[in-house]
Amino acid sequence: LKRSFIREILEHTNSNTISFAGGLPDPSLFPTKELKECTKKVFEDTSSLQYGNSMGYLPLRNHIAQFYTKKGFPTSKDNILITTGSQQALDIICRYYSGSTITIERPSYLGALNIFKLNNMLIQTVKLTKNGIDINLLKKSIKNSKLTYLIPDFQNPSSICYTKFNRLEVAKLLDSSNTILIEDSPYSQLYFETQQKPISWLLEDKSYHIGSFSKILSPSLRVGWIRANKKLLEPLVAYKEAMDLHTSVITQKIIYEYLKDAQTLELHLNKLRVKYKEKMLYFSKELDCYLPSFSYEKPKGGMFIYGALENIDTSKFLQKCLQNGVVYVPGIEFGGEYNEIRFNFTNNSLQDITKGLKRIKKSLEETI
Ligand SMILES: Cc1ncc(COP(=O)(O)O)c(C=O)c1O
């Protein structure tokens, strides 16, 4: 098992290094004041410090269930299992299906790859296209796959968002197969213009839909969830209990307090969408100016810009960049091509985005 590349590289950076590596939100946009008030309220009740239910804090489960129902996917609290981040959601599912064959996108999320390996799963990859997953290759791969793991909304690392047509095709294909879908969607609310319907909506009895508050509120709260039908969800509870008994009651309650007023989250999400789009456009403009040989497509949401530097081995080139005080993640770490790069555009200030890209330009001039 390899350590997380991002976490390892961050250990070699110093306070002057500009990092485009992690999938970190913009800290200036955390709703700090509101979360502080919610926290104060939560501590007024001593039960917040007590053990909680394995399935999660009931009012929060109800709230998440209503969120799905309002969007047109009827859901009750019995369909929701709260997890310690969506990372744990994936781990719980994969422990249950340990040793199975799983079809995944290529490239795919680094943190998921480690979970699959740790659970002795046999990984089969299917290449992504700019419209989503390659349907013909998916058809071949799922013939002997128990599970299919997809990130259809602003995928990590590629930022690809599956088209409506591609989603329908995937749903049709999976519906007529024996494979179960794991749809991981931490970025689905971070769209710039339009939102697509999740594939799980069309596969009610054959899907796990995974959500998270990490990218829309704060990752340190460590709250995510799994939405599935009762038959699929119930066996997972024993695994959750074995792992950590339950997710922190304090952070679940803080989130519930925050969500109580229906408008609060919506206003916050609207702000994130506007600000992240501005940042993405700024990053793209600076990329075109300082790294014109970097080819990419502007994302329609999410947190990453993914592309390729012509004829550059981006893993080797990273050492040079590190010396010059800037880091990113080479595409190869996600199962991508040797010359690809994933940039996070949300975390840095505009000044640091420019500074970091100038450092990459300098590194390129010193390499060629
Ligand atoms: C696709 C994907 N899934 C899951 C996670 C884990 O997120 P968390 O555990 O913070 O909810 C991430 C984090 O970057 C991610 O990109």
Coordinates of N, CA, C and O in Angstrom, one line a residue, residues 70-227:
K70 N -37.0 16.0 -1.5 CA -37.3 17.3 -2.2 C -36.8 17.4 -3.6 O -37.4 18.0 -4.5
K71 N -35.6 16.8 -3.8 CA -35.0 16.8 -5.2 C -35.6 15.7 -6.1 O -35.2 15.6 -7.2
G72 N -36.6 14.9 -5.5 CA -37.3 14.0 -6.4 C -36.9 12.5 -6.2 O -37.1 11.7 -7.1
F73 N -36.1 12.2 -5.1 CA -35.6 10.9 -4.9 C -36.2 10.5 -3.5 O -35.5 10.7 -2.5
P74 N -37.4 9.9 -3.4 CA -38.0 9.6 -2.1 C -37.0 8.8 -1.2 O -36.5 7.7 -1.6
T75 N -36.8 9.4 0.0 CA -35.8 8.8 0.9 C -36.3 9.0 2.3 O -36.8 10.0 2.6
S76 N -36.1 8.0 3.2 CA -36.4 8.1 4.6 C -35.1 8.0 5.4 O -34.1 7.6 4.9
K77 N -35.2 8.3 6.7 CA -34.1 8.2 7.6 C -33.4 6.8 7.5 O -32.3 6.6 7.7
D78 N -34.3 5.7 7.3 CA -33.8 4.4 7.2 C -32.9 4.1 6.0 O -32.2 3.1 5.9
N79 N -32.8 5.1 5.1 CA -32.0 5.0 3.9 C -30.6 5.7 4.1 O -29.8 5.8 3.2
I80 N -30.5 6.3 5.3 CA -29.3 7.1 5.5 C -28.4 6.6 6.7 O -28.9 6.5 7.8
L81 N -27.1 6.4 6.4 CA -26.2 6.0 7.4 C -25.1 7.2 7.4 O -24.5 7.4 6.4
I82 N -25.0 7.8 8.6 CA -24.0 8.9 8.7 C -22.6 8.2 8.9 O -22.5 7.3 9.7
T83 N -21.6 8.8 8.3 CA -20.3 8.3 8.3 C -19.3 9.4 8.7 O -19.6 10.6 8.6
T84 N -18.1 8.9 9.1 CA -17.0 9.9 9.5 C -16.3 10.3 8.2 O -15.3 9.8 7.8
G85 N -16.9 11.3 7.5 CA -16.4 11.7 6.1 C -16.9 10.7 5.1 O -17.3 9.5 5.4
S86 N -16.8 11.1 3.8 CA -17.2 10.1 2.8 C -16.1 9.1 2.6 O -16.3 8.0 2.0
Q87 N -14.9 9.4 3.1 CA -13.8 8.4 3.0 C -14.2 7.2 3.8 O -14.0 6.0 3.3
Q88 N -14.8 7.3 5.0 CA -15.2 6.2 5.7 C -16.4 5.5 5.0 O -16.5 4.2 5.1
A89 N -17.3 6.3 4.4 CA -18.4 5.7 3.7 C -17.9 4.6 2.7 O -18.4 3.5 2.6
L90 N -16.9 5.0 1.9 CA -16.3 4.1 0.9 C -15.7 2.9 1.6 O -15.8 1.8 1.1
D91 N -15.0 3.2 2.7 CA -14.3 2.1 3.4 C -15.3 1.1 3.9 O -15.0 -0.2 3.8
I92 N -16.4 1.5 4.5 CA -17.4 0.6 5.0 C -17.9 -0.3 3.9 O -18.0 -1.5 4.1
I93 N -18.3 0.3 2.8 CA -18.8 -0.5 1.7 C -17.8 -1.5 1.2 O -18.1 -2.7 1.0
C94 N -16.6 -1.0 1.1 CA -15.5 -1.9 0.5 C -15.1 -3.0 1.5 O -14.8 -4.1 1.1
R95 N -15.2 -2.8 2.8 CA -15.0 -3.9 3.7 C -16.1 -4.9 3.6 O -15.8 -6.1 3.7
Y96 N -17.3 -4.5 3.4 CA -18.4 -5.4 3.2 C -18.2 -6.3 2.0 O -18.5 -7.5 2.0
Y97 N -17.7 -5.7 0.9 CA -17.5 -6.4 -0.3 C -16.0 -6.8 -0.5 O -15.6 -7.0 -1.7
S98 N -15.3 -6.9 0.6 CA -13.9 -7.2 0.5 C -13.6 -8.4 -0.4 O -14.2 -9.4 -0.4
G99 N -12.5 -8.2 -1.3 CA -12.1 -9.3 -2.2 C -12.9 -9.3 -3.5 O -12.5 -10.1 -4.4
S100 N -13.9 -8.4 -3.7 CA -14.7 -8.4 -4.9 C -13.9 -7.7 -6.0 O -13.0 -6.9 -5.8
T101 N -14.4 -7.9 -7.2 CA -13.9 -7.2 -8.4 C -14.7 -5.9 -8.5 O -15.9 -5.8 -8.3
I102 N -13.9 -4.8 -8.8 CA -14.6 -3.5 -8.9 C -14.1 -2.7 -10.1 O -12.9 -2.7 -10.5
T103 N -15.1 -2.2 -10.8 CA -14.8 -1.4 -12.0 C -14.7 0.1 -11.6 O -15.6 0.6 -10.9
I104 N -13.6 0.8 -12.0 CA -13.5 2.2 -11.6 C -13.1 3.0 -12.8 O -12.6 2.5 -13.9
E105 N -13.2 4.3 -12.7 CA -12.7 5.2 -13.8 C -11.2 5.3 -13.8 O -10.6 5.2 -12.8
R106 N -10.7 5.6 -15.0 CA -9.3 5.9 -15.1 C -9.1 7.3 -15.7 O -9.6 7.5 -16.9
P107 N -8.5 8.3 -15.0 CA -7.9 8.2 -13.7 C -9.0 8.3 -12.6 O -10.2 8.6 -12.9
S108 N -8.6 8.0 -11.4 CA -9.6 8.0 -10.3 C -9.0 8.6 -9.0 O -7.8 8.8 -8.9
Y109 N -9.9 8.8 -8.0 CA -9.5 9.4 -6.7 C -8.6 8.5 -6.0 O -8.8 7.3 -5.7
L110 N -7.4 9.1 -5.6 CA -6.3 8.5 -5.0 C -6.7 7.8 -3.7 O -6.3 6.6 -3.4
G111 N -7.5 8.5 -2.9 CA -7.9 7.9 -1.6 C -8.8 6.7 -1.7 O -8.8 5.8 -0.8
A112 N -9.5 6.6 -2.8 CA -10.4 5.4 -3.1 C -9.5 4.2 -3.5 O -9.7 3.1 -3.1
L113 N -8.5 4.5 -4.3 CA -7.6 3.4 -4.8 C -7.0 2.7 -3.6 O -6.9 1.5 -3.6
N114 N -6.5 3.4 -2.6 CA -5.9 2.8 -1.4 C -6.9 1.9 -0.7 O -6.6 0.9 -0.2
I115 N -8.2 2.4 -0.6 CA -9.2 1.6 0.1 C -9.4 0.3 -0.7 O -9.5 -0.8 -0.1
F116 N -9.5 0.4 -2.0 CA -9.7 -0.9 -2.8 C -8.6 -1.8 -2.6 O -8.8 -3.0 -2.4
K117 N -7.3 -1.3 -2.5 CA -6.2 -2.2 -2.4 C -6.2 -2.8 -1.0 O -6.0 -4.0 -0.8
L118 N -6.5 -2.0 0.0 CA -6.5 -2.5 1.4 C -7.5 -3.6 1.6 O -7.4 -4.4 2.5
N119 N -8.6 -3.5 0.8 CA -9.7 -4.5 1.0 C -9.6 -5.6 -0.1 O -10.6 -6.3 -0.4
N120 N -8.3 -5.8 -0.6 CA -8.0 -6.9 -1.5 C -9.0 -6.9 -2.7 O -9.4 -8.0 -3.1
M121 N -9.4 -5.8 -3.2 CA -10.3 -5.8 -4.3 C -9.5 -5.9 -5.7 O -8.4 -5.4 -5.8
L122 N -10.1 -6.5 -6.6 CA -9.5 -6.6 -7.9 C -10.0 -5.4 -8.7 O -11.2 -5.3 -9.0
I123 N -9.1 -4.6 -9.1 CA -9.5 -3.3 -9.8 C -9.4 -3.4 -11.3 O -8.4 -3.8 -11.9
Q124 N -10.5 -3.1 -12.0 CA -10.6 -3.0 -13.4 C -10.9 -1.5 -13.8 O -11.8 -1.0 -13.3
T125 N -10.0 -0.9 -14.7 CA -10.2 0.5 -15.0 C -10.9 0.7 -16.3 O -10.6 -0.1 -17.3
V126 N -11.7 1.7 -16.4 CA -12.3 2.1 -17.7 C -12.0 3.6 -17.9 O -12.2 4.4 -17.1
K127 N -11.5 3.9 -19.1 CA -11.0 5.2 -19.4 C -12.2 6.2 -19.5 O -13.3 5.9 -19.9
L128 N -11.9 7.4 -19.0 CA -13.0 8.5 -19.0 C -12.8 9.2 -20.4 O -11.7 9.3 -20.9
T129 N -14.0 9.7 -20.9 CA -13.9 10.5 -22.1 C -14.4 11.9 -21.6 O -14.8 12.0 -20.5
K130 N -14.5 12.9 -22.5 CA -14.9 14.2 -22.0 C -16.3 14.3 -21.7 O -16.8 15.2 -21.0
N131 N -17.1 13.3 -22.1 CA -18.6 13.3 -21.8 C -18.9 12.4 -20.6 O -20.1 12.3 -20.2
G132 N -17.9 11.6 -20.1 CA -18.2 10.7 -19.0 C -17.4 9.4 -19.2 O -16.3 9.4 -19.7
I133 N -18.0 8.3 -18.9 CA -17.3 7.0 -19.0 C -17.5 6.4 -20.4 O -18.6 6.6 -21.0
D134 N -16.5 5.7 -20.9 CA -16.6 5.0 -22.2 C -17.6 3.8 -22.0 O -17.3 2.8 -21.3
I135 N -18.8 4.0 -22.6 CA -19.8 3.0 -22.4 C -19.5 1.6 -22.9 O -19.7 0.6 -22.2
N136 N -18.8 1.5 -24.1 CA -18.5 0.2 -24.6 C -17.5 -0.6 -23.7 O -17.6 -1.8 -23.4
L137 N -16.5 0.2 -23.2 CA -15.5 -0.4 -22.3 C -16.2 -0.8 -21.0 O -15.8 -1.8 -20.4
L138 N -17.1 0.1 -20.5 CA -17.8 -0.2 -19.2 C -18.6 -1.5 -19.4 O -18.6 -2.3 -18.5
K139 N -19.2 -1.7 -20.5 CA -20.1 -2.8 -20.7 C -19.2 -4.1 -20.6 O -19.6 -5.1 -19.9
K140 N -18.0 -4.1 -21.2 CA -17.1 -5.3 -21.1 C -16.7 -5.5 -19.6 O -16.7 -6.6 -19.1
S141 N -16.3 -4.4 -19.0 CA -15.7 -4.5 -17.6 C -16.7 -5.0 -16.6 O -16.4 -5.8 -15.7
I142 N -18.0 -4.5 -16.7 CA -18.9 -4.9 -15.6 C -19.4 -6.4 -15.7 O -20.0 -6.8 -14.7
K143 N -19.1 -7.0 -16.8 CA -19.5 -8.4 -16.9 C -19.1 -9.2 -15.7 O -19.8 -10.1 -15.3
N144 N -17.9 -9.0 -15.2 CA -17.4 -9.7 -14.0 C -17.1 -8.9 -12.8 O -16.3 -9.2 -12.1
S145 N -17.9 -7.7 -12.7 CA -17.6 -6.8 -11.6 C -18.8 -6.9 -10.6 O -19.9 -6.7 -11.0
K146 N -18.5 -7.0 -9.3 CA -19.5 -6.9 -8.3 C -20.0 -5.4 -8.1 O -21.1 -5.1 -7.8
L147 N -18.9 -4.6 -8.2 CA -19.2 -3.1 -7.9 C -18.6 -2.3 -9.1 O -17.7 -2.6 -9.8
T148 N -19.3 -1.1 -9.2 CA -18.7 -0.1 -10.1 C -18.7 1.3 -9.3 O -19.7 1.7 -8.8
Y149 N -17.5 1.8 -9.3 CA -17.3 3.1 -8.5 C -17.1 4.2 -9.5 O -16.1 4.3 -10.3
L150 N -18.0 5.2 -9.4 CA -18.0 6.4 -10.3 C -18.1 7.7 -9.5 O -18.8 7.7 -8.5
I151 N -17.5 8.7 -10.1 CA -17.6 10.1 -9.5 C -18.1 11.0 -10.6 O -17.3 11.7 -11.3
P152 N -19.4 10.9 -10.9 CA -19.9 11.6 -12.1 C -19.9 13.1 -12.1 O -20.0 13.8 -13.2
D153 N -19.8 13.7 -10.9 CA -19.9 15.2 -10.8 C -18.5 15.8 -10.6 O -18.0 15.7 -9.5
F154 N -18.0 16.4 -11.6 CA -16.7 17.2 -11.5 C -15.7 16.2 -10.8 O -15.1 16.5 -9.7
Q155 N -15.4 15.2 -11.5 CA -14.7 14.0 -11.1 C -13.3 14.4 -10.5 O -12.7 15.4 -11.0
N156 N -12.9 13.7 -9.5 CA -11.5 13.9 -9.0 C -10.6 12.8 -9.5 O -10.9 11.6 -9.3
P157 N -9.6 13.1 -10.3 CA -9.0 14.3 -10.6 C -9.4 15.1 -11.8 O -9.1 16.3 -12.0
S158 N -10.1 14.5 -12.8 CA -10.3 15.1 -14.1 C -11.2 16.2 -14.2 O -11.2 16.9 -15.2
S159 N -12.1 16.4 -13.2 CA -13.2 17.5 -13.3 C -14.2 17.2 -14.3 O -15.1 18.1 -14.5
I160 N -14.2 16.1 -15.0 CA -15.2 15.7 -16.0 C -16.6 15.6 -15.3 O -16.7 15.0 -14.2
C161 N -17.6 16.2 -15.9 CA -19.0 16.0 -15.4 C -19.7 15.2 -16.5 O -19.8 15.6 -17.7
Y162 N -20.2 14.0 -16.1 CA -20.9 13.2 -17.1 C -22.1 13.9 -17.7 O -22.9 14.6 -16.9
T163 N -22.3 13.8 -19.0 CA -23.5 14.4 -19.6 C -24.7 13.6 -19.2 O -24.7 12.5 -18.7
K164 N -25.9 14.2 -19.5 CA -27.2 13.6 -19.1 C -27.3 12.3 -19.9 O -27.7 11.2 -19.4
F165 N -26.9 12.3 -21.2 CA -27.0 11.1 -22.0 C -26.1 10.0 -21.5 O -26.5 8.8 -21.4
N166 N -24.9 10.4 -21.1 CA -23.9 9.4 -20.6 C -24.5 8.7 -19.3 O -24.4 7.5 -19.1
R167 N -25.1 9.6 -18.4 CA -25.7 9.1 -17.2 C -26.8 8.1 -17.5 O -26.9 7.0 -16.8
L168 N -27.6 8.4 -18.5 CA -28.7 7.5 -18.8 C -28.2 6.2 -19.3 O -28.7 5.1 -19.0
E169 N -27.2 6.3 -20.2 CA -26.6 5.1 -20.7 C -26.0 4.2 -19.6 O -26.1 3.0 -19.6
V170 N -25.3 4.8 -18.7 CA -24.7 4.1 -17.5 C -25.8 3.4 -16.8 O -25.7 2.2 -16.4
A171 N -26.8 4.1 -16.5 CA -27.9 3.6 -15.6 C -28.6 2.4 -16.3 O -28.8 1.3 -15.7
K172 N -28.8 2.5 -17.7 CA -29.4 1.4 -18.4 C -28.5 0.2 -18.4 O -29.0 -0.9 -18.1
L173 N -27.2 0.4 -18.6 CA -26.3 -0.7 -18.6 C -26.2 -1.4 -17.2 O -26.3 -2.6 -17.1
L174 N -26.1 -0.6 -16.2 CA -25.9 -1.2 -14.8 C -27.2 -1.9 -14.4 O -27.2 -2.9 -13.7
D175 N -28.3 -1.4 -14.8 CA -29.6 -1.9 -14.5 C -29.8 -3.3 -15.0 O -30.4 -4.2 -14.4
S176 N -29.2 -3.6 -16.2 CA -29.3 -4.9 -16.8 C -28.1 -5.8 -16.4 O -27.9 -6.8 -17.1
S177 N -27.4 -5.4 -15.4 CA -26.2 -6.2 -15.0 C -26.3 -6.7 -13.6 O -27.3 -6.3 -12.9
N178 N -25.3 -7.3 -13.1 CA -25.3 -7.7 -11.7 C -24.4 -6.8 -10.8 O -24.1 -7.2 -9.7
T179 N -24.0 -5.7 -11.4 CA -23.1 -4.9 -10.6 C -23.8 -3.8 -9.8 O -24.9 -3.3 -10.3
I180 N -23.3 -3.5 -8.7 CA -23.9 -2.4 -7.8 C -23.1 -1.1 -8.0 O -21.8 -1.2 -8.0
L181 N -23.8 0.0 -8.1 CA -23.1 1.3 -8.3 C -22.7 1.9 -7.0 O -23.6 2.0 -6.0
I182 N -21.5 2.4 -6.9 CA -21.1 3.3 -5.7 C -20.9 4.7 -6.4 O -20.0 4.8 -7.2
E183 N -21.8 5.6 -6.1 CA -21.7 6.9 -6.8 C -21.2 7.9 -5.7 O -21.9 8.2 -4.7
D184 N -20.0 8.4 -5.9 CA -19.3 9.2 -4.9 C -19.5 10.7 -5.4 O -19.1 11.0 -6.5
S185 N -20.2 11.5 -4.6 CA -20.5 12.8 -5.1 C -20.2 14.0 -4.2 O -21.1 14.8 -4.0
P186 N -18.9 14.1 -3.7 CA -18.7 15.3 -2.8 C -18.7 16.6 -3.5 O -18.8 17.6 -2.8
Y187 N -18.6 16.6 -4.8 CA -18.5 17.9 -5.5 C -19.8 18.3 -6.2 O -19.9 19.3 -6.9
S188 N -20.9 17.5 -6.1 CA -22.1 17.7 -6.9 C -22.8 19.1 -6.7 O -23.4 19.6 -7.6
Q189 N -22.6 19.6 -5.5 CA -23.2 20.9 -5.2 C -22.4 22.1 -5.7 O -22.8 23.2 -5.7
L190 N -21.1 21.8 -6.1 CA -20.2 22.9 -6.5 C -20.3 23.1 -8.1 O -19.3 23.3 -8.7
Y191 N -21.5 23.2 -8.6 CA -21.6 23.4 -10.1 C -21.6 24.9 -10.3 O -22.1 25.7 -9.5
F192 N -21.1 25.3 -11.5 CA -21.1 26.8 -11.8 C -22.4 27.2 -12.5 O -22.8 28.3 -12.3
E193 N -23.0 26.4 -13.3 CA -24.2 26.8 -14.0 C -25.3 25.8 -13.8 O -26.4 26.2 -13.3
T194 N -25.1 24.5 -14.2 CA -26.2 23.6 -14.1 C -25.8 22.3 -13.3 O -24.7 22.0 -13.3
Q195 N -26.9 21.7 -12.7 CA -26.6 20.5 -12.0 C -27.3 19.3 -12.7 O -28.4 19.4 -13.3
Q196 N -26.5 18.2 -12.8 CA -27.1 17.0 -13.4 C -27.7 16.1 -12.3 O -27.2 16.1 -11.2
K197 N -28.6 15.3 -12.8 CA -29.2 14.3 -11.8 C -28.3 13.2 -11.5 O -27.7 12.6 -12.5
P198 N -28.2 12.7 -10.3 CA -27.3 11.6 -10.0 C -27.8 10.3 -10.7 O -29.0 10.2 -11.0
I199 N -26.9 9.4 -11.0 CA -27.2 8.2 -11.7 C -28.0 7.3 -10.7 O -28.9 6.5 -11.2
S200 N -27.7 7.4 -9.4 CA -28.4 6.5 -8.4 C -29.9 6.7 -8.5 O -30.7 5.8 -8.2
W201 N -30.4 7.9 -8.9 CA -31.8 8.1 -9.0 C -32.5 7.1 -9.9 O -33.7 6.8 -9.7
L202 N -31.7 6.6 -10.9 CA -32.3 5.7 -11.8 C -32.0 4.2 -11.4 O -32.4 3.3 -12.2
L203 N -31.3 4.0 -10.3 CA -30.9 2.7 -9.9 C -31.2 2.5 -8.4 O -30.3 2.0 -7.7
E204 N -32.4 2.8 -8.1 CA -32.8 2.8 -6.7 C -32.3 1.6 -5.9 O -31.8 1.7 -4.8
D205 N -32.5 0.4 -6.5 CA -32.2 -0.8 -5.7 C -30.8 -1.4 -5.9 O -30.5 -2.4 -5.4
K206 N -30.0 -0.6 -6.7 CA -28.7 -1.2 -7.0 C -27.6 -0.1 -6.8 O -26.6 -0.1 -7.6
S207 N -27.8 0.8 -5.9 CA -26.8 1.9 -5.7 C -26.6 2.3 -4.3 O -27.5 2.3 -3.5
Y208 N -25.3 2.7 -4.1 CA -25.0 3.5 -2.9 C -24.7 4.9 -3.4 O -23.8 5.1 -4.3
H209 N -25.3 5.9 -2.8 CA -25.0 7.3 -3.2 C -24.3 7.9 -2.0 O -24.8 7.9 -0.8
I210 N -23.0 8.4 -2.2 CA -22.2 8.9 -1.1 C -22.2 10.4 -1.1 O -21.9 11.0 -2.2
G211 N -22.4 11.0 0.0 CA -22.4 12.5 0.1 C -21.4 12.9 1.2 O -21.0 12.1 2.1
S212 N -21.1 14.2 1.3 CA -20.2 14.7 2.3 C -20.4 16.2 2.5 O -20.8 16.9 1.6
F213 N -20.1 16.6 3.8 CA -20.2 18.1 4.1 C -18.8 18.7 3.9 O -18.6 19.9 4.2
S214 N -17.8 17.9 3.6 CA -16.4 18.4 3.6 C -16.2 19.5 2.6 O -15.5 20.5 2.9
K215 N -16.7 19.4 1.4 CA -16.4 20.4 0.4 C -17.4 21.6 0.4 O -17.1 22.6 -0.2
I216 N -18.5 21.4 1.0 CA -19.5 22.4 1.0 C -19.6 23.2 2.4 O -20.1 24.3 2.4
L217 N -19.1 22.6 3.4 CA -19.1 23.3 4.7 C -17.7 23.3 5.3 O -17.1 24.4 5.3
S218 N -17.2 22.2 5.8 CA -15.8 22.2 6.3 C -15.4 20.7 6.4 O -16.1 19.9 7.0
P219 N -14.2 20.4 5.9 CA -13.7 19.0 5.9 C -13.3 18.5 7.3 O -13.4 17.4 7.6
S220 N -13.0 19.5 8.2 CA -12.6 19.0 9.6 C -13.7 18.5 10.4 O -13.5 17.8 11.4
L221 N -15.0 18.8 10.0 CA -16.1 18.3 10.8 C -16.2 16.7 10.6 O -16.8 16.1 11.4
R222 N -15.7 16.2 9.5 CA -15.7 14.8 9.2 C -17.1 14.2 9.2 O -17.3 13.2 10.0
V223 N -18.0 14.7 8.5 CA -19.3 14.1 8.4 C -19.7 13.9 6.9 O -19.6 14.8 6.1
G224 N -20.0 12.6 6.6 CA -20.5 12.3 5.3 C -21.6 11.3 5.5 O -22.1 11.1 6.7
W225 N -22.1 10.7 4.4 CA -23.2 9.7 4.6 C -23.3 8.8 3.4 O -22.7 9.1 2.3
I226 N -24.1 7.7 3.6 CA -24.4 6.8 2.5 C -25.9 6.8 2.4 O -26.6 6.6 3.4
R227 N -26.4 6.9 1.2 CA -27.8 6.7 0.9 C -28.0 5.5 0.1 O -27.4 5.3 -1.0

